[in-house]
Tab-separated table of C-alpha atoms in Angstrom:
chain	number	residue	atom	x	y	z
A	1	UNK	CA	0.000	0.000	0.000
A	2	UNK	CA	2.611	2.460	0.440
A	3	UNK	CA	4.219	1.700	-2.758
A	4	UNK	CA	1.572	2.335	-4.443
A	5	UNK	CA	0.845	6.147	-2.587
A	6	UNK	CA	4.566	6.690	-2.969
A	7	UNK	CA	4.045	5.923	-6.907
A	8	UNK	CA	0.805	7.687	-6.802
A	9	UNK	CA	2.664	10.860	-4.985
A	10	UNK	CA	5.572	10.295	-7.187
A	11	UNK	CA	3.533	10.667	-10.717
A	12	UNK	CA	0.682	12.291	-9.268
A	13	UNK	CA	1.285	16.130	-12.688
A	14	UNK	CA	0.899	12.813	-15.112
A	15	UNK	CA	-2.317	11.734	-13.739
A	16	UNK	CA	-3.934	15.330	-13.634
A	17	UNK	CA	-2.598	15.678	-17.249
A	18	UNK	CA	-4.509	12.388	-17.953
A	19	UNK	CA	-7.449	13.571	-16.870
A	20	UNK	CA	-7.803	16.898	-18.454
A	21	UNK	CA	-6.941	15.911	-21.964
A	22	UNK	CA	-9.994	13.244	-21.274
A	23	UNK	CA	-12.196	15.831	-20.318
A	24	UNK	CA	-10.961	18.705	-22.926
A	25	UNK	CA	-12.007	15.831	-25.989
A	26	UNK	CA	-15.013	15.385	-23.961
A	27	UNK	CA	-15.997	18.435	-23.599
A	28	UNK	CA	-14.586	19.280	-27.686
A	29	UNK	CA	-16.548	16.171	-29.139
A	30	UNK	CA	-19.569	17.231	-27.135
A	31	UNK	CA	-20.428	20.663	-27.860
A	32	UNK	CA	-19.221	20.782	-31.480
A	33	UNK	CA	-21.002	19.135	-34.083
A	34	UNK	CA	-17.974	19.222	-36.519
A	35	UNK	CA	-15.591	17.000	-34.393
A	36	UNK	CA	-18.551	14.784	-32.912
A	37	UNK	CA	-19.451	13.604	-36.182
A	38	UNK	CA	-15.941	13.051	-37.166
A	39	UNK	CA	-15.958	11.009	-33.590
A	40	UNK	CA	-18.730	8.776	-34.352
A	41	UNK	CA	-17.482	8.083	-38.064
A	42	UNK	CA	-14.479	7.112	-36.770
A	43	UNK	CA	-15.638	4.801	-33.459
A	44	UNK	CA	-18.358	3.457	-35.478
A	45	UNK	CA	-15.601	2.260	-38.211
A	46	UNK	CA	-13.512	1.148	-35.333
A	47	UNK	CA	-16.425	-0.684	-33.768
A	48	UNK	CA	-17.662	-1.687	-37.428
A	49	UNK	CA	-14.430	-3.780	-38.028
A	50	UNK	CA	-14.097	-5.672	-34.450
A	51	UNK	CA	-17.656	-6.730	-34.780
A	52	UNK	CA	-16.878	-7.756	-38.242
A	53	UNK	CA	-13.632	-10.041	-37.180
A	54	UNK	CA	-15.660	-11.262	-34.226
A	55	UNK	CA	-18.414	-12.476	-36.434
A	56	UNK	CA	-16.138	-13.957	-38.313
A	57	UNK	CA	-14.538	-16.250	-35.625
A	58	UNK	CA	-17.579	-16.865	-34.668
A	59	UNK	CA	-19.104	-18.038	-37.796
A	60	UNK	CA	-15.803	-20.187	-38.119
A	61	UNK	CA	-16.918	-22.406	-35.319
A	62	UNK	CA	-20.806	-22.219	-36.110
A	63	UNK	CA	-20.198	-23.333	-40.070
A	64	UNK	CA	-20.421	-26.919	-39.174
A	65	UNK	CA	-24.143	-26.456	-37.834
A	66	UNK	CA	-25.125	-23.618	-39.961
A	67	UNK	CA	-24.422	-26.024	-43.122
A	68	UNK	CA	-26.267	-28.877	-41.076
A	69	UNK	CA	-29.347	-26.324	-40.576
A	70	UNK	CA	-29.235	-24.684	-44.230
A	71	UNK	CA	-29.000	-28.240	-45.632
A	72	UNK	CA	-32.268	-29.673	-43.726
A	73	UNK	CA	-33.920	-26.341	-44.484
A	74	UNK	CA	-33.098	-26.536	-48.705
A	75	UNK	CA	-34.372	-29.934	-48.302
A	76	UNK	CA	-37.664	-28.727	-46.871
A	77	UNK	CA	-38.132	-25.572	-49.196
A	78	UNK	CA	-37.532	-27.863	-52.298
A	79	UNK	CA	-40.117	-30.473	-50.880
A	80	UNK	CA	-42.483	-27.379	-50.373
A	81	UNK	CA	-41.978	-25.512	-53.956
A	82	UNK	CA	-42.215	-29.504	-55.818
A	83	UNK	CA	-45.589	-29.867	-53.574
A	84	UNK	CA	-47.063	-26.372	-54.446
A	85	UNK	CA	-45.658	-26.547	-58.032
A	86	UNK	CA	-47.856	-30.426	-58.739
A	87	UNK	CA	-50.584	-28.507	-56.948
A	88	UNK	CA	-50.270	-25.361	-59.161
A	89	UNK	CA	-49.631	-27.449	-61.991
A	90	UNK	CA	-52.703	-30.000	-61.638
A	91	UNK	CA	-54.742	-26.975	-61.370
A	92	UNK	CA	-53.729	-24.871	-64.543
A	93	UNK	CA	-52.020	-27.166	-66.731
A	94	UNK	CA	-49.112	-24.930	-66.036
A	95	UNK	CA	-45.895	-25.535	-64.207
A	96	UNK	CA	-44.271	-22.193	-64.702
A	97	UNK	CA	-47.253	-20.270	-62.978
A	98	UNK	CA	-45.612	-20.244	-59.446
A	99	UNK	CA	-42.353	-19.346	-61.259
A	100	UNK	CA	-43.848	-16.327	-62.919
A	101	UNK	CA	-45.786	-15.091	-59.805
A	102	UNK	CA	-42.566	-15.061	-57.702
A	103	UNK	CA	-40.443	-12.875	-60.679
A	104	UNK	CA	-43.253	-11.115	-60.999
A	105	UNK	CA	-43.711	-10.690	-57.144
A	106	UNK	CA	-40.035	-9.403	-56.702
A	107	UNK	CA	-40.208	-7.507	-59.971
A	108	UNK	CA	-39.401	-4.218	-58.184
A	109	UNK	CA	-36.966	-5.158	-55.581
A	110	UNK	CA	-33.226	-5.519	-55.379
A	111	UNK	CA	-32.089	-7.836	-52.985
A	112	UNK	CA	-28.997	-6.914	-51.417
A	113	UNK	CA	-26.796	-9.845	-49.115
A	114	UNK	CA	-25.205	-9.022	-46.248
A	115	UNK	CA	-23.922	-10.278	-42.918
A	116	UNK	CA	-24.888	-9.893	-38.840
A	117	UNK	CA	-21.645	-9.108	-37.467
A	118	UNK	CA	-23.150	-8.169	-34.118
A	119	UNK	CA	-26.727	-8.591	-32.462
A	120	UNK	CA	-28.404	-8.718	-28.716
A	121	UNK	CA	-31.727	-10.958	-28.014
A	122	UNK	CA	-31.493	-9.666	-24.164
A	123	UNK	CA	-32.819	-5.969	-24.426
A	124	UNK	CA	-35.590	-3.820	-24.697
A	125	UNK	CA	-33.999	-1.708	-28.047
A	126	UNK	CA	-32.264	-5.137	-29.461
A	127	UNK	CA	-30.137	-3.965	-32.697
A	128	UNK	CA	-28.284	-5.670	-35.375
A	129	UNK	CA	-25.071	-4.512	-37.180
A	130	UNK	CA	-24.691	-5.531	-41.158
A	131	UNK	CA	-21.636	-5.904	-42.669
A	132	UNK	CA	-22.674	-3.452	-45.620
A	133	UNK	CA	-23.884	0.221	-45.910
A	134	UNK	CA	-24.632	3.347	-48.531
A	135	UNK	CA	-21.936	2.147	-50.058
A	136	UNK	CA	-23.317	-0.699	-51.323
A	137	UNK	CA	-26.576	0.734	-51.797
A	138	UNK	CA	-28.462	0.141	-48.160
A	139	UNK	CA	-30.276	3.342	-46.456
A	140	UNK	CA	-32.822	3.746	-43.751
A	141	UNK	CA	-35.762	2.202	-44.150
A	142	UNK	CA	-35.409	-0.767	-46.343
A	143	UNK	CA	-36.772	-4.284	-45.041
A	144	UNK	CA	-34.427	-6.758	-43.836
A	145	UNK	CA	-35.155	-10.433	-44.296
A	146	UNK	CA	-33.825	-14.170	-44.069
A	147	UNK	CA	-34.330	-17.426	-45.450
A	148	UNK	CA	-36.619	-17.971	-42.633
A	149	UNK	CA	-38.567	-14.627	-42.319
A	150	UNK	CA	-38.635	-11.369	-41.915
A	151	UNK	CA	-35.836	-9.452	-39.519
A	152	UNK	CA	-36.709	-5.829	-39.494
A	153	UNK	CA	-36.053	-2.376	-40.963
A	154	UNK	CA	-32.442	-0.453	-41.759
A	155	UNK	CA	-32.720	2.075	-38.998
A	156	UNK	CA	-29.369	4.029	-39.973
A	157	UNK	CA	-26.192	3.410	-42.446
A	158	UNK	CA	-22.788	4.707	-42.603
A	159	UNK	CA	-20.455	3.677	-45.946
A	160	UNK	CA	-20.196	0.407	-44.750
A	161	UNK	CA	-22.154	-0.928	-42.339
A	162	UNK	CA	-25.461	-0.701	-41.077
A	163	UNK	CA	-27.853	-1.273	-38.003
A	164	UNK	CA	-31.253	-2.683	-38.149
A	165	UNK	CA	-34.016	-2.753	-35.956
A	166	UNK	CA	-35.010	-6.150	-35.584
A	167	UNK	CA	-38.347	-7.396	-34.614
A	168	UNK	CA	-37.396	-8.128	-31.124
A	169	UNK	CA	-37.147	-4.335	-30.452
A	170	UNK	CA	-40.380	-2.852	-28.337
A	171	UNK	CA	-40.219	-0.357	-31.241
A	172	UNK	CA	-40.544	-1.534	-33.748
A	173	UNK	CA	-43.771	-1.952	-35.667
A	174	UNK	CA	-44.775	-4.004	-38.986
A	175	UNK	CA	-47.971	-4.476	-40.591
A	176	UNK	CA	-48.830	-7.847	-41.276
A	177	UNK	CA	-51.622	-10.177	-42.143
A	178	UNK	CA	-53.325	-13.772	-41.597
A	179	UNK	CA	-51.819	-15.923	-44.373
A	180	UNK	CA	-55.179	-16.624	-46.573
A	181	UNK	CA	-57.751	-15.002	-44.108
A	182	UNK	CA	-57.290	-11.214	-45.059
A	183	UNK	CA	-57.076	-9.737	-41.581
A	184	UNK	CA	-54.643	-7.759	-40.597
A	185	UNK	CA	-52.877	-5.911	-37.906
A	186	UNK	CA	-49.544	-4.402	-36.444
A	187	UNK	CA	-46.383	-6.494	-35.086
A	188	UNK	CA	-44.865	-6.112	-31.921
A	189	UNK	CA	-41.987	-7.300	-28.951
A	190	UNK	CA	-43.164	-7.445	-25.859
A	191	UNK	CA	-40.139	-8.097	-24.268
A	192	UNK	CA	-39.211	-11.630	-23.104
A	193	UNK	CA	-38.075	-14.675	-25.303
A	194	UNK	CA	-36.428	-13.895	-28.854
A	195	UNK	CA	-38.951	-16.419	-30.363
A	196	UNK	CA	-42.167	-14.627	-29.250
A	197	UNK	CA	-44.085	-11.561	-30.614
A	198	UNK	CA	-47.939	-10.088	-30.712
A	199	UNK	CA	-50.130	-9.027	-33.696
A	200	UNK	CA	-52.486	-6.369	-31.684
A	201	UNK	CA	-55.705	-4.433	-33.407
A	202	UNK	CA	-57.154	-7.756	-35.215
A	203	UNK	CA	-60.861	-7.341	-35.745
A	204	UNK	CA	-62.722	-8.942	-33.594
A	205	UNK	CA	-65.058	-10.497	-36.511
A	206	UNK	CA	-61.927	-11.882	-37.454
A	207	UNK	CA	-61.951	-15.871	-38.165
A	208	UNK	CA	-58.775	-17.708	-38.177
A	209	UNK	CA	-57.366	-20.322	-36.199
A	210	UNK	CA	-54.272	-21.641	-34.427
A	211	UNK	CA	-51.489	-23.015	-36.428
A	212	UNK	CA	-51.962	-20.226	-39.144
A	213	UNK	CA	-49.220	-18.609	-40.578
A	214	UNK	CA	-48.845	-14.998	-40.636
A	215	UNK	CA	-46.845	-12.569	-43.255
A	216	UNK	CA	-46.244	-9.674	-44.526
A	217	UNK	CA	-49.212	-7.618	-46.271
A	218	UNK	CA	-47.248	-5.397	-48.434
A	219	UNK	CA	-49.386	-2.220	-47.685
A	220	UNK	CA	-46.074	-0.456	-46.832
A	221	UNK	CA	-43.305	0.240	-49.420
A	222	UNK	CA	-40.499	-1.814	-47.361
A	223	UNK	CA	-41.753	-4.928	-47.355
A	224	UNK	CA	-43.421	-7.104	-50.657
A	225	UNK	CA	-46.145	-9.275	-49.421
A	226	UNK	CA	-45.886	-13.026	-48.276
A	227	UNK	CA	-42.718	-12.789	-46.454
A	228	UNK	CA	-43.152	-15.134	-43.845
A	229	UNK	CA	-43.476	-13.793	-40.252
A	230	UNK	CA	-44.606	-16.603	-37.685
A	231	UNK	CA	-47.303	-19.331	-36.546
A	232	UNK	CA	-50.377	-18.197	-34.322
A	233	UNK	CA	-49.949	-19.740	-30.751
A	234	UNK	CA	-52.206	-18.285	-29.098
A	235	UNK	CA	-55.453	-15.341	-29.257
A	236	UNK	CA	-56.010	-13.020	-26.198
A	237	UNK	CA	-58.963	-10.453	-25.881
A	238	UNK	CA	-57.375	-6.905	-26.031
A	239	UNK	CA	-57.205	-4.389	-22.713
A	240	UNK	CA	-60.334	-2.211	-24.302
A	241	UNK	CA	-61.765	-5.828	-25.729
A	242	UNK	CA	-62.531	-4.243	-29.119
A	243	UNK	CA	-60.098	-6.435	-31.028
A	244	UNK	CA	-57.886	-9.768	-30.595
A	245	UNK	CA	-54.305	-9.781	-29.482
A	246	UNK	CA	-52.467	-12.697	-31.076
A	247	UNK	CA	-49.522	-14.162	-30.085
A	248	UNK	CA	-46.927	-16.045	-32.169
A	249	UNK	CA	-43.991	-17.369	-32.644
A	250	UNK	CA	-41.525	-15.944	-35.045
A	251	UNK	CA	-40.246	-17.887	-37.632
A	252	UNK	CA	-36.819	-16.237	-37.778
A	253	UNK	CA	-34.278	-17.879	-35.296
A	254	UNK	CA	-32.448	-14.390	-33.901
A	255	UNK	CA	-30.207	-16.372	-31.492
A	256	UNK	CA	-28.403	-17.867	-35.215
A	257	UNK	CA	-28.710	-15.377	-37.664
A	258	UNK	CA	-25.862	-14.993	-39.567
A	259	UNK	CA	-26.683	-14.051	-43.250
A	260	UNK	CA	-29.488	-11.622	-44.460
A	261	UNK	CA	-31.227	-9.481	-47.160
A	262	UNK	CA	-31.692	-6.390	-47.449
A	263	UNK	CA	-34.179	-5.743	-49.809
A	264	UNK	CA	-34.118	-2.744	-52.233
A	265	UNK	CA	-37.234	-0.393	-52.091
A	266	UNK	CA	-36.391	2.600	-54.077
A	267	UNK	CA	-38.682	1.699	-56.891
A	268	UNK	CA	-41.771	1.581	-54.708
A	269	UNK	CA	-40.774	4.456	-52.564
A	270	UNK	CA	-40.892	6.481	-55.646
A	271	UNK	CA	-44.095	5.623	-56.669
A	272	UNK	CA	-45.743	6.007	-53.548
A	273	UNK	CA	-43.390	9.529	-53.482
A	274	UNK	CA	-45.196	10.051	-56.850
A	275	UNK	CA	-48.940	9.161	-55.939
A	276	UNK	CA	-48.481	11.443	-52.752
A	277	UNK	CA	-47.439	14.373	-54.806
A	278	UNK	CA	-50.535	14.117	-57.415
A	279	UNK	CA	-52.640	13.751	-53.719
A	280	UNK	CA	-51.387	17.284	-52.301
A	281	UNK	CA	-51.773	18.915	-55.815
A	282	UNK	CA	-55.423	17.952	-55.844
A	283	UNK	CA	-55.909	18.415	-52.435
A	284	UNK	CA	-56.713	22.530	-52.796
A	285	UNK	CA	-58.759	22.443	-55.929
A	286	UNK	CA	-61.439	19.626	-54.011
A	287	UNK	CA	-60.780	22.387	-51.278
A	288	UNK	CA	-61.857	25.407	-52.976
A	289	UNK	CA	-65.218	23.241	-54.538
């Protein structure tokens, strides 16, 4: 102990220097916009790349059961498409029909690869970082999907990387529908297991049952429809009992995502940029009637 005062004592000017050069960039990043945004460029590149080598050790050690898991799920998928296609097939003497609705489906999307180099399951605001960013064409608010389901929405992007919004964050906030029952309402977290989410404001005239599937409606411009969301577990009365609360469970495994897309919206922004435009131009002359 009296080392250490004597080597306290002994270097005490170096310690004081240390701690007003902290506080002088604290104060410097702080209060001036320039050098804070040159700061957060920076840490988030620095933070960008250790993510990124983590991942990467990490998905070293997970490829054995990733391939295991990608290789039973293929081998599902192709059962599913050869089912539907004989269905399709049987139905309008034409195989390509499921083909051509997919293409025509995706028609006005880009889907852009990327991968999770860092992700929580164990808090309220749960994020995910992507390996890519405006550099390789990603900006805020373009869906994020798997080969399981959907993920969630591009929340910000630097040059090259981004950070998403998963599902499993209380805020965020999809609308989605009853696969083949029309109904539809809004996605949310509350909180709790990674695997679990609630579909509030369904009608209470509603009919559907458990065990159906739920995906994406594609009122909004981020998401095409029938991107798969979850099952229906279970149907609760709401607080105000004017509509259903459903709960499911999500169909995208959080705890192993590794690879995503992000898909491409700009075509469908634009439109719906377009249609609001010719809305506000008309809006005075009904108006003035």
């Amino acid at each position: 102990m009296r080392n250490l005062l004597a080597f306290l004592a002994k270097y005490n000017h170096w310690f004081v220097f240390i701690l007003l050069e902290v506080i002088s960039f604290a104060l410097l990043f702080r209060y001036n916009s320039f050098q804070g945004s040159v700061f957060f460029s920076s840490a988030n590149a620095v933070a960008g790349k250790i993510y990124e080598y983590r991942s990467d050790v990490t998905t070293f050690f997970s490829m054995s059961q990733n391939n295991k898991r990608l290789t039973e799920r293929n081998l599902m998928l192709e059962q599913e498409v050869k089912t539907l296609s004989q269905y399709i097939a049987r139905n309008n003497g034409d195989s390509l029909v499921l083909d051509k609705y997919q293409k025509q489906m995706l028609k006005d999307f880009r889907l852009i690869p990327a991968k999770v180099i860092s992700s929580s399951l164990d808090k309220e605001d749960n994020l995910i970082t992507l390996d890519k960013g405006k550099a390789d064409g990603i900006h805020e608010d373009m869906g994020v999907a798997c080969g399981m389901g959907i993920v969630g929405v591009v929340y910000m992007a630097s040059d090259h990387y981004s950070i998403v919004i998963p599902v499993i964050n209380k805020n965020s906030n999809i609308s989605v529908t009853i696969k083949k029952r029309g109904y539809f309402g809004f996605l949310h977290w509350k909180g709790g297991p990674a695997d679990i989410a609630y579909i509030d404001d369904v009608p209470r005239h509603a009919k559907f049952a458990l065990g159906d599937y739920v995906i994406t409606n594609g009122y909004s411009s981020i998401f095409p429809p029938g991107i798969m969301v979850g099952k229906i577990l279970h149907v609760f009365n709401s607080s105000d009992g004017l509509s259903y609360r459903v709960q499911l469970r999500l169909a995208t495994d959080f705890g192993n995502l590794r690879h995503v897309c992000v898909i491409d919206n700009t075509p469908l922004k634009d439109k719906a940029m377009l249609l609001k435009a010719a809305q506000d131009s008309l809006r005075p002359r009904n108006d003035n009637k």
